[in-house]
mmCIF file of C-alpha atoms in Angstrom:
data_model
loop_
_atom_site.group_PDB
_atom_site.id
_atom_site.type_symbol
_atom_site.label_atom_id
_atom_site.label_comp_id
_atom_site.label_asym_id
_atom_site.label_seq_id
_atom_site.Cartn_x
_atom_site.Cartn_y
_atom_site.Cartn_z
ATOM 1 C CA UNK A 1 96.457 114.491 78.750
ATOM 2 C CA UNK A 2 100.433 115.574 77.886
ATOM 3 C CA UNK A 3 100.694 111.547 77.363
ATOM 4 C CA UNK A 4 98.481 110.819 74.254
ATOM 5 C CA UNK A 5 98.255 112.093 70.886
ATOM 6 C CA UNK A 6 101.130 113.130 69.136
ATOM 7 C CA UNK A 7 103.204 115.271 71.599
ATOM 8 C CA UNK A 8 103.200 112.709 74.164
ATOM 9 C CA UNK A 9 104.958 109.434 71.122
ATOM 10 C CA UNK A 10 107.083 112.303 70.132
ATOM 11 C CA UNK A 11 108.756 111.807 73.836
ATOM 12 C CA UNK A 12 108.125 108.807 73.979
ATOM 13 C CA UNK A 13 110.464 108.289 71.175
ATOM 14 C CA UNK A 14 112.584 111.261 72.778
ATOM 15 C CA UNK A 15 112.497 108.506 75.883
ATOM 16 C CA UNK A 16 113.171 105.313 73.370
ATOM 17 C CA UNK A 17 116.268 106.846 71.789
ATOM 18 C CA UNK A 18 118.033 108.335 74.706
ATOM 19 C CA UNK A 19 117.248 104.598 76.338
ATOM 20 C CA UNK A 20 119.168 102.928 73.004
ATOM 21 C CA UNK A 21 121.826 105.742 73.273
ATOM 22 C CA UNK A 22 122.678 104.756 77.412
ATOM 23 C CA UNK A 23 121.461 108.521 78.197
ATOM 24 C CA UNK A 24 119.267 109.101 81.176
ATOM 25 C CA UNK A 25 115.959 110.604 80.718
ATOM 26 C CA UNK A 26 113.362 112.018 83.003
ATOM 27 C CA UNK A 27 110.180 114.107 81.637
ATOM 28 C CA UNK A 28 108.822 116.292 84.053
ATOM 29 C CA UNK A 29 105.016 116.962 83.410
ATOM 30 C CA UNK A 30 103.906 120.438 84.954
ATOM 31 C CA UNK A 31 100.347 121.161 85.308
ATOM 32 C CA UNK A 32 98.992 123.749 82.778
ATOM 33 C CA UNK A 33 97.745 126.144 85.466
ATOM 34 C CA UNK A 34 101.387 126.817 86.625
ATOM 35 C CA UNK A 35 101.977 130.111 87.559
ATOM 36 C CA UNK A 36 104.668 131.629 85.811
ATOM 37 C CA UNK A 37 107.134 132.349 88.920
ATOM 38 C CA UNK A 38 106.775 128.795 89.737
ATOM 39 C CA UNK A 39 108.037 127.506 86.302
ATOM 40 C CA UNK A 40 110.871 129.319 86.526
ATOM 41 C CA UNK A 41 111.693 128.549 89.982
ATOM 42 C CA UNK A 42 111.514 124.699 88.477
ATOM 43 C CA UNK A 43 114.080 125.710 85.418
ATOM 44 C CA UNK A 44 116.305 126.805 87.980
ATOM 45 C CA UNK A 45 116.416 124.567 90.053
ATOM 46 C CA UNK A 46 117.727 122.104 87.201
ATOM 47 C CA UNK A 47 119.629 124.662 86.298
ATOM 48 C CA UNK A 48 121.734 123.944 89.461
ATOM 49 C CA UNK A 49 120.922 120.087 89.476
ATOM 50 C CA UNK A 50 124.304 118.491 88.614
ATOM 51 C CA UNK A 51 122.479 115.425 87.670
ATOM 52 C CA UNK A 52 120.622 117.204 85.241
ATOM 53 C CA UNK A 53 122.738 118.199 81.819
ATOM 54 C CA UNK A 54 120.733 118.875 79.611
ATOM 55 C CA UNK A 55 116.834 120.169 78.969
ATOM 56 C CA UNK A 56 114.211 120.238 76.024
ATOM 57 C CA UNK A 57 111.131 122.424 76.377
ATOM 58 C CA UNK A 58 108.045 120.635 74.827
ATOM 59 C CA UNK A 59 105.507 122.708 73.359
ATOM 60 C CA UNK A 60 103.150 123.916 73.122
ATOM 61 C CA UNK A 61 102.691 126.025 76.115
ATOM 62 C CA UNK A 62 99.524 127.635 78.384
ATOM 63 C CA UNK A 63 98.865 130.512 76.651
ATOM 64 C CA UNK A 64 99.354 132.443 80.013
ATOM 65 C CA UNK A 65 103.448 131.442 79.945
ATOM 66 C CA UNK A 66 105.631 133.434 77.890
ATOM 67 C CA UNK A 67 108.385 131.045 75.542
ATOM 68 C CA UNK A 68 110.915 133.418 75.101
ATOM 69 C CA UNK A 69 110.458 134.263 79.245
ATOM 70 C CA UNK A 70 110.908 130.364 79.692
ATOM 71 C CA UNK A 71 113.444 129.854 77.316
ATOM 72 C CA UNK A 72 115.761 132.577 78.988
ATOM 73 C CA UNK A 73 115.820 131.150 82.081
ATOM 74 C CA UNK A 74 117.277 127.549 80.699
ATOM 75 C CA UNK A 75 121.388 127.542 81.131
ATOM 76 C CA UNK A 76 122.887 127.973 77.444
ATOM 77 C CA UNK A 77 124.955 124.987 78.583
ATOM 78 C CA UNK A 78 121.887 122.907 79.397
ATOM 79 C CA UNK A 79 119.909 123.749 76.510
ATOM 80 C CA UNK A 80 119.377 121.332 74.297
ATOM 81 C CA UNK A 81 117.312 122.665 71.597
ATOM 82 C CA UNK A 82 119.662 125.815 71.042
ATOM 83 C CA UNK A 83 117.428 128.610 71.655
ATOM 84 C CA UNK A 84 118.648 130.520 74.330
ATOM 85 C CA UNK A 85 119.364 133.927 73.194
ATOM 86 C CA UNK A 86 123.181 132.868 73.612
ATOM 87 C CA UNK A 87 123.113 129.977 71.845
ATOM 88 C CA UNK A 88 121.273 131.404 68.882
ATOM 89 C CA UNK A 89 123.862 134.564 69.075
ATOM 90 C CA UNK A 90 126.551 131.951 69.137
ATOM 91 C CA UNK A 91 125.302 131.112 65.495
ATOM 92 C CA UNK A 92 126.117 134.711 64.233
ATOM 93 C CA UNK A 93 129.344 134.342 65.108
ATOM 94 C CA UNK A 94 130.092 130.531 63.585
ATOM 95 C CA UNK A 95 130.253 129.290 66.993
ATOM 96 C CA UNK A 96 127.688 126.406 66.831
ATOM 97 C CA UNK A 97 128.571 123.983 69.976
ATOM 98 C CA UNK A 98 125.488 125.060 71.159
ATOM 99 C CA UNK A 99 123.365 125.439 67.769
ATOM 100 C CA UNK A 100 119.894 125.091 67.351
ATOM 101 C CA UNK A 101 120.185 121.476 66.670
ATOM 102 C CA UNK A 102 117.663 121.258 63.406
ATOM 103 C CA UNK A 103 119.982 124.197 61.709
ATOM 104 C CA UNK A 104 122.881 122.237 63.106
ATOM 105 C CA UNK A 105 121.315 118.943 61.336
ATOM 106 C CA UNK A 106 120.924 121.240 58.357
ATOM 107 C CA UNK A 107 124.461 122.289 57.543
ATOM 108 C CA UNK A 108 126.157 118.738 58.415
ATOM 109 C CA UNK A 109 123.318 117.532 55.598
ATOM 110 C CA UNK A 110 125.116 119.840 53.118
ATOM 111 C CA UNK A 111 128.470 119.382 54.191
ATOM 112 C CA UNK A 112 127.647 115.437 53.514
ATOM 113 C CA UNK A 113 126.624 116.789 49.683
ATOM 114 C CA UNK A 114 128.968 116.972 46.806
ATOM 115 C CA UNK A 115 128.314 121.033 47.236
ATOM 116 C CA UNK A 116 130.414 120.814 50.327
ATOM 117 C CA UNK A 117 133.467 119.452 47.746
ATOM 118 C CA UNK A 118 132.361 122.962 45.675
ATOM 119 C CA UNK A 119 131.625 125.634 48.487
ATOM 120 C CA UNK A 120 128.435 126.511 50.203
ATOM 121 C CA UNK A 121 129.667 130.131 51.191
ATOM 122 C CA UNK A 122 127.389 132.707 48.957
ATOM 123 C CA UNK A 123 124.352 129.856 48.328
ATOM 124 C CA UNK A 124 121.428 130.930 48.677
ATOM 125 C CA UNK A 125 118.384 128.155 50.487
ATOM 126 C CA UNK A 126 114.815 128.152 51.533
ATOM 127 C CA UNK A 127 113.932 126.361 54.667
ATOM 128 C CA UNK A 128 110.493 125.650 55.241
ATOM 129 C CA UNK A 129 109.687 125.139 59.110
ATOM 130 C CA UNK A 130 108.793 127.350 61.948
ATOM 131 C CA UNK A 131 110.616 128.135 65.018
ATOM 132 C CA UNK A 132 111.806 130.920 66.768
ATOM 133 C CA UNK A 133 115.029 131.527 65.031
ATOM 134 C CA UNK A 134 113.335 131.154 61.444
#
């Protein structure tokens, strides 16, 4: 069940936080047999849902559906998470609006540092995590 273990309090707290913060939330639980063309006939119809304005893909997914397939089909402006190809192109370039928001987190962490005061252009860092963009 998407509702237990660990991936379902990790929206719950997703849930809890966007409650504290006045933002709405809905979770939308689709069943793991869904056919691929269906799933993406869901993303865009929030895609065009004015209500909606923003989305976070949980994972994991069936093995049958494709992430970066999924991911694609998200608007840039409605993702969330910051890894439609746009968005993560948009990082290339130093435009980060729309930034994967852990590398986001990342950066404003070390601008908060006394190395900020010193320069962080030419460091060199190791970041241990896994995602698409690492």
């Amino acid at each position: 069940d998407a509702t237990d273990g660990p991936i379902g309090r990790y929206v719950r707290n997703q849930k809890n936080v966007a409650k504290k913060c006045g933002i709405e939330f809905e979770e939308l639980i689709l069943p793991e047999d869904i056919k691929k063309e269906d799933f993406v006939k869901t993303l865009e119809k929030i895609n065009t849902d004015p209500r909606i304005t923003g989305v976070i893909m949980q994972r994991p997914f069936p093995p049958h559906v494709c992430v970066e397939e999924i991911q694609q089909t998200i608007h840039p402006l409605k993702d969330v998470e910051g890894m439609h190809p746009a968005s993560i192109g948009s990082v290339l370039y130093n435009e980060t609006d729309l930034a994967p928001c852990t590398a986001k987190a990342a950066v404003a962490c070390l601008k908060s540092t006394a190395l900020a005061r010193t320069g962080l252009k030419g460091l060199e860092c190791v970041v241990v995590g896994h995602s698409e963009v690492s």
